[in-house]
Amino acid sequence: MKTTIYFIRHGQTQWNKEQCMQGWQNSNLTDLGKEQADLLGKKFKKKIYN
């Protein structure tokens, strides 16, 4: 049996954009981050259902 593991980083957040230290609280995704998440979802959907 083959196991595939994917490491995925979150999309861009407001704090990423502002170069703020993160890790203790959540920061909202920027418009770019939402687009990145959407594109990633579409890529995985193709992998799973094809």
PDB file of N, CA, C and O in Angstrom:
ATOM      1  N   MET A   1       0.836  -1.172   0.000  1.00  0.00           N
ATOM      2  CA  MET A   1       0.000   0.000   0.000  1.00  0.00           C
ATOM      3  C   MET A   1       0.888   1.245   0.000  1.00  0.00           C
ATOM      4  O   MET A   1       1.835   1.337   0.771  1.00  0.00           O
ATOM      5  N   LYS A   2       0.572   2.172  -0.847  1.00  0.00           N
ATOM      6  CA  LYS A   2       1.321   3.422  -0.949  1.00  0.00           C
ATOM      7  C   LYS A   2       0.615   4.522  -0.155  1.00  0.00           C
ATOM      8  O   LYS A   2      -0.597   4.666  -0.249  1.00  0.00           O
ATOM      9  N   THR A   3       1.370   5.252   0.628  1.00  0.00           N
ATOM     10  CA  THR A   3       0.828   6.378   1.382  1.00  0.00           C
ATOM     11  C   THR A   3       1.468   7.664   0.874  1.00  0.00           C
ATOM     12  O   THR A   3       2.688   7.742   0.740  1.00  0.00           O
ATOM     13  N   THR A   4       0.633   8.637   0.590  1.00  0.00           N
ATOM     14  CA  THR A   4       1.127   9.948   0.156  1.00  0.00           C
ATOM     15  C   THR A   4       0.760  10.975   1.217  1.00  0.00           C
ATOM     16  O   THR A   4      -0.388  11.027   1.663  1.00  0.00           O
ATOM     17  N   ILE A   5       1.729  11.761   1.621  1.00  0.00           N
ATOM     18  CA  ILE A   5       1.502  12.798   2.614  1.00  0.00           C
ATOM     19  C   ILE A   5       1.757  14.151   1.962  1.00  0.00           C
ATOM     20  O   ILE A   5       2.786  14.354   1.316  1.00  0.00           O
ATOM     21  N   TYR A   6       0.822  15.062   2.126  1.00  0.00           N
ATOM     22  CA  TYR A   6       0.958  16.410   1.589  1.00  0.00           C
ATOM     23  C   TYR A   6       1.142  17.385   2.748  1.00  0.00           C
ATOM     24  O   TYR A   6       0.407  17.335   3.722  1.00  0.00           O
ATOM     25  N   PHE A   7       2.125  18.242   2.634  1.00  0.00           N
ATOM     26  CA  PHE A   7       2.319  19.323   3.596  1.00  0.00           C
ATOM     27  C   PHE A   7       1.817  20.595   2.932  1.00  0.00           C
ATOM     28  O   PHE A   7       2.306  20.986   1.871  1.00  0.00           O
ATOM     29  N   ILE A   8       0.855  21.216   3.563  1.00  0.00           N
ATOM     30  CA  ILE A   8       0.214  22.394   2.975  1.00  0.00           C
ATOM     31  C   ILE A   8       0.286  23.548   3.965  1.00  0.00           C
ATOM     32  O   ILE A   8      -0.059  23.400   5.136  1.00  0.00           O
ATOM     33  N   ARG A   9       0.709  24.661   3.489  1.00  0.00           N
ATOM     34  CA  ARG A   9       0.770  25.881   4.299  1.00  0.00           C
ATOM     35  C   ARG A   9      -0.482  26.690   4.025  1.00  0.00           C
ATOM     36  O   ARG A   9      -1.034  26.656   2.925  1.00  0.00           O
ATOM     37  N   HIS A  10      -0.922  27.434   4.999  1.00  0.00           N
ATOM     38  CA  HIS A  10      -2.100  28.279   4.821  1.00  0.00           C
ATOM     39  C   HIS A  10      -1.836  29.364   3.781  1.00  0.00           C
ATOM     40  O   HIS A  10      -0.686  29.667   3.461  1.00  0.00           O
ATOM     41  N   GLY A  11      -2.897  29.948   3.262  1.00  0.00           N
ATOM     42  CA  GLY A  11      -2.759  31.066   2.332  1.00  0.00           C
ATOM     43  C   GLY A  11      -2.314  32.324   3.065  1.00  0.00           C
ATOM     44  O   GLY A  11      -2.227  32.356   4.302  1.00  0.00           O
ATOM     45  N   GLN A  12      -2.036  33.358   2.318  1.00  0.00           N
ATOM     46  CA  GLN A  12      -1.558  34.613   2.899  1.00  0.00           C
ATOM     47  C   GLN A  12      -2.594  35.196   3.867  1.00  0.00           C
ATOM     48  O   GLN A  12      -3.780  35.258   3.570  1.00  0.00           O
ATOM     49  N   THR A  13      -2.123  35.610   5.041  1.00  0.00           N
ATOM     50  CA  THR A  13      -2.987  36.283   6.015  1.00  0.00           C
ATOM     51  C   THR A  13      -2.612  37.764   6.083  1.00  0.00           C
ATOM     52  O   THR A  13      -1.569  38.177   5.564  1.00  0.00           O
ATOM     53  N   GLN A  14      -3.451  38.513   6.744  1.00  0.00           N
ATOM     54  CA  GLN A  14      -3.178  39.942   6.901  1.00  0.00           C
ATOM     55  C   GLN A  14      -1.863  40.155   7.639  1.00  0.00           C
ATOM     56  O   GLN A  14      -1.070  41.022   7.293  1.00  0.00           O
ATOM     57  N   TRP A  15      -1.610  39.317   8.649  1.00  0.00           N
ATOM     58  CA  TRP A  15      -0.374  39.471   9.419  1.00  0.00           C
ATOM     59  C   TRP A  15       0.844  39.077   8.602  1.00  0.00           C
ATOM     60  O   TRP A  15       1.912  39.642   8.786  1.00  0.00           O
ATOM     61  N   ASN A  16       0.709  38.096   7.679  1.00  0.00           N
ATOM     62  CA  ASN A  16       1.820  37.777   6.768  1.00  0.00           C
ATOM     63  C   ASN A  16       2.173  39.032   5.976  1.00  0.00           C
ATOM     64  O   ASN A  16       3.348  39.380   5.817  1.00  0.00           O
ATOM     65  N   LYS A  17       1.133  39.658   5.482  1.00  0.00           N
ATOM     66  CA  LYS A  17       1.307  40.849   4.639  1.00  0.00           C
ATOM     67  C   LYS A  17       2.001  41.973   5.413  1.00  0.00           C
ATOM     68  O   LYS A  17       2.808  42.710   4.865  1.00  0.00           O
ATOM     69  N   GLU A  18       1.675  42.087   6.695  1.00  0.00           N
ATOM     70  CA  GLU A  18       2.254  43.137   7.545  1.00  0.00           C
ATOM     71  C   GLU A  18       3.564  42.696   8.190  1.00  0.00           C
ATOM     72  O   GLU A  18       4.160  43.448   8.962  1.00  0.00           O
ATOM     73  N   GLN A  19       4.012  41.484   7.926  1.00  0.00           N
ATOM     74  CA  GLN A  19       5.233  40.893   8.487  1.00  0.00           C
ATOM     75  C   GLN A  19       5.217  40.897  10.013  1.00  0.00           C
ATOM     76  O   GLN A  19       6.220  41.169  10.669  1.00  0.00           O
ATOM     77  N   CYS A  20       4.048  40.570  10.574  1.00  0.00           N
ATOM     78  CA  CYS A  20       3.897  40.480  12.033  1.00  0.00           C
ATOM     79  C   CYS A  20       4.199  39.064  12.502  1.00  0.00           C
ATOM     80  O   CYS A  20       3.973  38.099  11.778  1.00  0.00           O
ATOM     81  N   MET A  21       4.683  38.939  13.725  1.00  0.00           N
ATOM     82  CA  MET A  21       4.925  37.635  14.333  1.00  0.00           C
ATOM     83  C   MET A  21       3.581  36.954  14.539  1.00  0.00           C
ATOM     84  O   MET A  21       2.626  37.584  14.985  1.00  0.00           O
ATOM     85  N   GLN A  22       3.511  35.673  14.220  1.00  0.00           N
ATOM     86  CA  GLN A  22       2.261  34.937  14.331  1.00  0.00           C
ATOM     87  C   GLN A  22       2.474  33.677  15.138  1.00  0.00           C
ATOM     88  O   GLN A  22       3.588  33.300  15.447  1.00  0.00           O
ATOM     89  N   GLY A  23       1.381  33.006  15.433  1.00  0.00           N
ATOM     90  CA  GLY A  23       1.461  31.725  16.099  1.00  0.00           C
ATOM     91  C   GLY A  23       0.583  31.620  17.330  1.00  0.00           C
ATOM     92  O   GLY A  23       0.259  30.534  17.772  1.00  0.00           O
ATOM     93  N   TRP A  24       0.182  32.723  17.888  1.00  0.00           N
ATOM     94  CA  TRP A  24      -0.628  32.686  19.099  1.00  0.00           C
ATOM     95  C   TRP A  24      -2.106  32.938  18.824  1.00  0.00           C
ATOM     96  O   TRP A  24      -2.955  32.526  19.590  1.00  0.00           O
ATOM     97  N   GLN A  25      -2.402  33.656  17.770  1.00  0.00           N
ATOM     98  CA  GLN A  25      -3.783  33.981  17.423  1.00  0.00           C
ATOM     99  C   GLN A  25      -3.967  33.823  15.917  1.00  0.00           C
ATOM    100  O   GLN A  25      -3.004  33.751  15.163  1.00  0.00           O
ATOM    101  N   ASN A  26      -5.221  33.792  15.500  1.00  0.00           N
ATOM    102  CA  ASN A  26      -5.518  33.686  14.078  1.00  0.00           C
ATOM    103  C   ASN A  26      -5.582  35.063  13.445  1.00  0.00           C
ATOM    104  O   ASN A  26      -5.939  36.042  14.092  1.00  0.00           O
ATOM    105  N   SER A  27      -5.256  35.110  12.185  1.00  0.00           N
ATOM    106  CA  SER A  27      -5.356  36.328  11.388  1.00  0.00           C
ATOM    107  C   SER A  27      -6.169  35.973  10.151  1.00  0.00           C
ATOM    108  O   SER A  27      -6.044  34.872   9.610  1.00  0.00           O
ATOM    109  N   ASN A  28      -7.000  36.882   9.711  1.00  0.00           N
ATOM    110  CA  ASN A  28      -7.851  36.628   8.548  1.00  0.00           C
ATOM    111  C   ASN A  28      -7.026  36.501   7.275  1.00  0.00           C
ATOM    112  O   ASN A  28      -5.981  37.134   7.124  1.00  0.00           O
ATOM    113  N   LEU A  29      -7.530  35.663   6.359  1.00  0.00           N
ATOM    114  CA  LEU A  29      -6.904  35.561   5.041  1.00  0.00           C
ATOM    115  C   LEU A  29      -7.132  36.848   4.265  1.00  0.00           C
ATOM    116  O   LEU A  29      -8.191  37.461   4.362  1.00  0.00           O
ATOM    117  N   THR A  30      -6.135  37.234   3.488  1.00  0.00           N
ATOM    118  CA  THR A  30      -6.292  38.351   2.570  1.00  0.00           C
ATOM    119  C   THR A  30      -7.038  37.849   1.332  1.00  0.00           C
ATOM    120  O   THR A  30      -7.297  36.641   1.201  1.00  0.00           O
ATOM    121  N   ASP A  31      -7.359  38.740   0.415  1.00  0.00           N
ATOM    122  CA  ASP A  31      -7.985  38.316  -0.838  1.00  0.00           C
ATOM    123  C   ASP A  31      -7.081  37.329  -1.568  1.00  0.00           C
ATOM    124  O   ASP A  31      -7.556  36.339  -2.122  1.00  0.00           O
ATOM    125  N   LEU A  32      -5.768  37.578  -1.548  1.00  0.00           N
ATOM    126  CA  LEU A  32      -4.815  36.657  -2.169  1.00  0.00           C
ATOM    127  C   LEU A  32      -4.851  35.305  -1.460  1.00  0.00           C
ATOM    128  O   LEU A  32      -4.845  34.256  -2.103  1.00  0.00           O
ATOM    129  N   GLY A  33      -4.895  35.312  -0.143  1.00  0.00           N
ATOM    130  CA  GLY A  33      -4.953  34.067   0.628  1.00  0.00           C
ATOM    131  C   GLY A  33      -6.198  33.257   0.312  1.00  0.00           C
ATOM    132  O   GLY A  33      -6.145  32.031   0.214  1.00  0.00           O
ATOM    133  N   LYS A  34      -7.326  33.929   0.133  1.00  0.00           N
ATOM    134  CA  LYS A  34      -8.571  33.242  -0.238  1.00  0.00           C
ATOM    135  C   LYS A  34      -8.443  32.640  -1.627  1.00  0.00           C
ATOM    136  O   LYS A  34      -8.890  31.515  -1.873  1.00  0.00           O
ATOM    137  N   GLU A  35      -7.810  33.364  -2.535  1.00  0.00           N
ATOM    138  CA  GLU A  35      -7.595  32.853  -3.893  1.00  0.00           C
ATOM    139  C   GLU A  35      -6.668  31.636  -3.858  1.00  0.00           C
ATOM    140  O   GLU A  35      -6.902  30.637  -4.547  1.00  0.00           O
ATOM    141  N   GLN A  36      -5.611  31.708  -3.040  1.00  0.00           N
ATOM    142  CA  GLN A  36      -4.683  30.589  -2.914  1.00  0.00           C
ATOM    143  C   GLN A  36      -5.404  29.346  -2.381  1.00  0.00           C
ATOM    144  O   GLN A  36      -5.197  28.235  -2.882  1.00  0.00           O
ATOM    145  N   ALA A  37      -6.246  29.530  -1.370  1.00  0.00           N
ATOM    146  CA  ALA A  37      -6.991  28.407  -0.799  1.00  0.00           C
ATOM    147  C   ALA A  37      -7.948  27.810  -1.827  1.00  0.00           C
ATOM    148  O   ALA A  37      -8.082  26.583  -1.939  1.00  0.00           O
ATOM    149  N   ASP A  38      -8.597  28.652  -2.598  1.00  0.00           N
ATOM    150  CA  ASP A  38      -9.521  28.189  -3.631  1.00  0.00           C
ATOM    151  C   ASP A  38      -8.786  27.375  -4.696  1.00  0.00           C
ATOM    152  O   ASP A  38      -9.226  26.287  -5.083  1.00  0.00           O
ATOM    153  N   LEU A  39      -7.643  27.875  -5.154  1.00  0.00           N
ATOM    154  CA  LEU A  39      -6.860  27.171  -6.173  1.00  0.00           C
ATOM    155  C   LEU A  39      -6.359  25.821  -5.648  1.00  0.00           C
ATOM    156  O   LEU A  39      -6.377  24.824  -6.368  1.00  0.00           O
ATOM    157  N   LEU A  40      -5.921  25.791  -4.398  1.00  0.00           N
ATOM    158  CA  LEU A  40      -5.458  24.541  -3.806  1.00  0.00           C
ATOM    159  C   LEU A  40      -6.596  23.527  -3.737  1.00  0.00           C
ATOM    160  O   LEU A  40      -6.425  22.356  -4.065  1.00  0.00           O
ATOM    161  N   GLY A  41      -7.773  23.999  -3.340  1.00  0.00           N
ATOM    162  CA  GLY A  41      -8.941  23.117  -3.284  1.00  0.00           C
ATOM    163  C   GLY A  41      -9.260  22.524  -4.646  1.00  0.00           C
ATOM    164  O   GLY A  41      -9.574  21.335  -4.763  1.00  0.00           O
ATOM    165  N   LYS A  42      -9.170  23.328  -5.686  1.00  0.00           N
ATOM    166  CA  LYS A  42      -9.446  22.845  -7.042  1.00  0.00           C
ATOM    167  C   LYS A  42      -8.422  21.809  -7.481  1.00  0.00           C
ATOM    168  O   LYS A  42      -8.764  20.812  -8.111  1.00  0.00           O
ATOM    169  N   LYS A  43      -7.148  22.029  -7.137  1.00  0.00           N
ATOM    170  CA  LYS A  43      -6.106  21.056  -7.494  1.00  0.00           C
ATOM    171  C   LYS A  43      -6.327  19.723  -6.792  1.00  0.00           C
ATOM    172  O   LYS A  43      -6.185  18.655  -7.384  1.00  0.00           O
ATOM    173  N   PHE A  44      -6.682  19.766  -5.498  1.00  0.00           N
ATOM    174  CA  PHE A  44      -6.906  18.530  -4.769  1.00  0.00           C
ATOM    175  C   PHE A  44      -8.159  17.821  -5.249  1.00  0.00           C
ATOM    176  O   PHE A  44      -8.223  16.585  -5.267  1.00  0.00           O
ATOM    177  N   LYS A  45      -9.162  18.575  -5.624  1.00  0.00           N
ATOM    178  CA  LYS A  45     -10.387  17.972  -6.137  1.00  0.00           C
ATOM    179  C   LYS A  45     -10.078  17.152  -7.399  1.00  0.00           C
ATOM    180  O   LYS A  45     -10.568  16.037  -7.561  1.00  0.00           O
ATOM    181  N   LYS A  46      -9.215  17.688  -8.265  1.00  0.00           N
ATOM    182  CA  LYS A  46      -8.817  16.965  -9.469  1.00  0.00           C
ATOM    183  C   LYS A  46      -8.064  15.698  -9.114  1.00  0.00           C
ATOM    184  O   LYS A  46      -8.249  14.661  -9.744  1.00  0.00           O
ATOM    185  N   LYS A  47      -7.193  15.752  -8.099  1.00  0.00           N
ATOM    186  CA  LYS A  47      -6.429  14.572  -7.697  1.00  0.00           C
ATOM    187  C   LYS A  47      -7.339  13.486  -7.126  1.00  0.00           C
ATOM    188  O   LYS A  47      -7.161  12.306  -7.384  1.00  0.00           O
ATOM    189  N   ILE A  48      -8.305  13.880  -6.347  1.00  0.00           N
ATOM    190  CA  ILE A  48      -9.174  12.927  -5.648  1.00  0.00           C
ATOM    191  C   ILE A  48     -10.206  12.314  -6.587  1.00  0.00           C
ATOM    192  O   ILE A  48     -10.461  11.119  -6.541  1.00  0.00           O
ATOM    193  N   TYR A  49     -10.804  13.112  -7.435  1.00  0.00           N
ATOM    194  CA  TYR A  49     -11.919  12.631  -8.244  1.00  0.00           C
ATOM    195  C   TYR A  49     -11.541  12.239  -9.669  1.00  0.00           C
ATOM    196  O   TYR A  49     -12.401  11.924 -10.472  1.00  0.00           O
ATOM    197  N   ASN A  50     -10.289  12.259 -10.022  1.00  0.00           N
ATOM    198  CA  ASN A  50      -9.862  11.823 -11.364  1.00  0.00           C
ATOM    199  C   ASN A  50      -9.129  10.520 -11.299  1.00  0.00           C
ATOM    200  O   ASN A  50      -8.639  10.014 -10.427  1.00  0.00           O
TER     201      ASN A  50
END
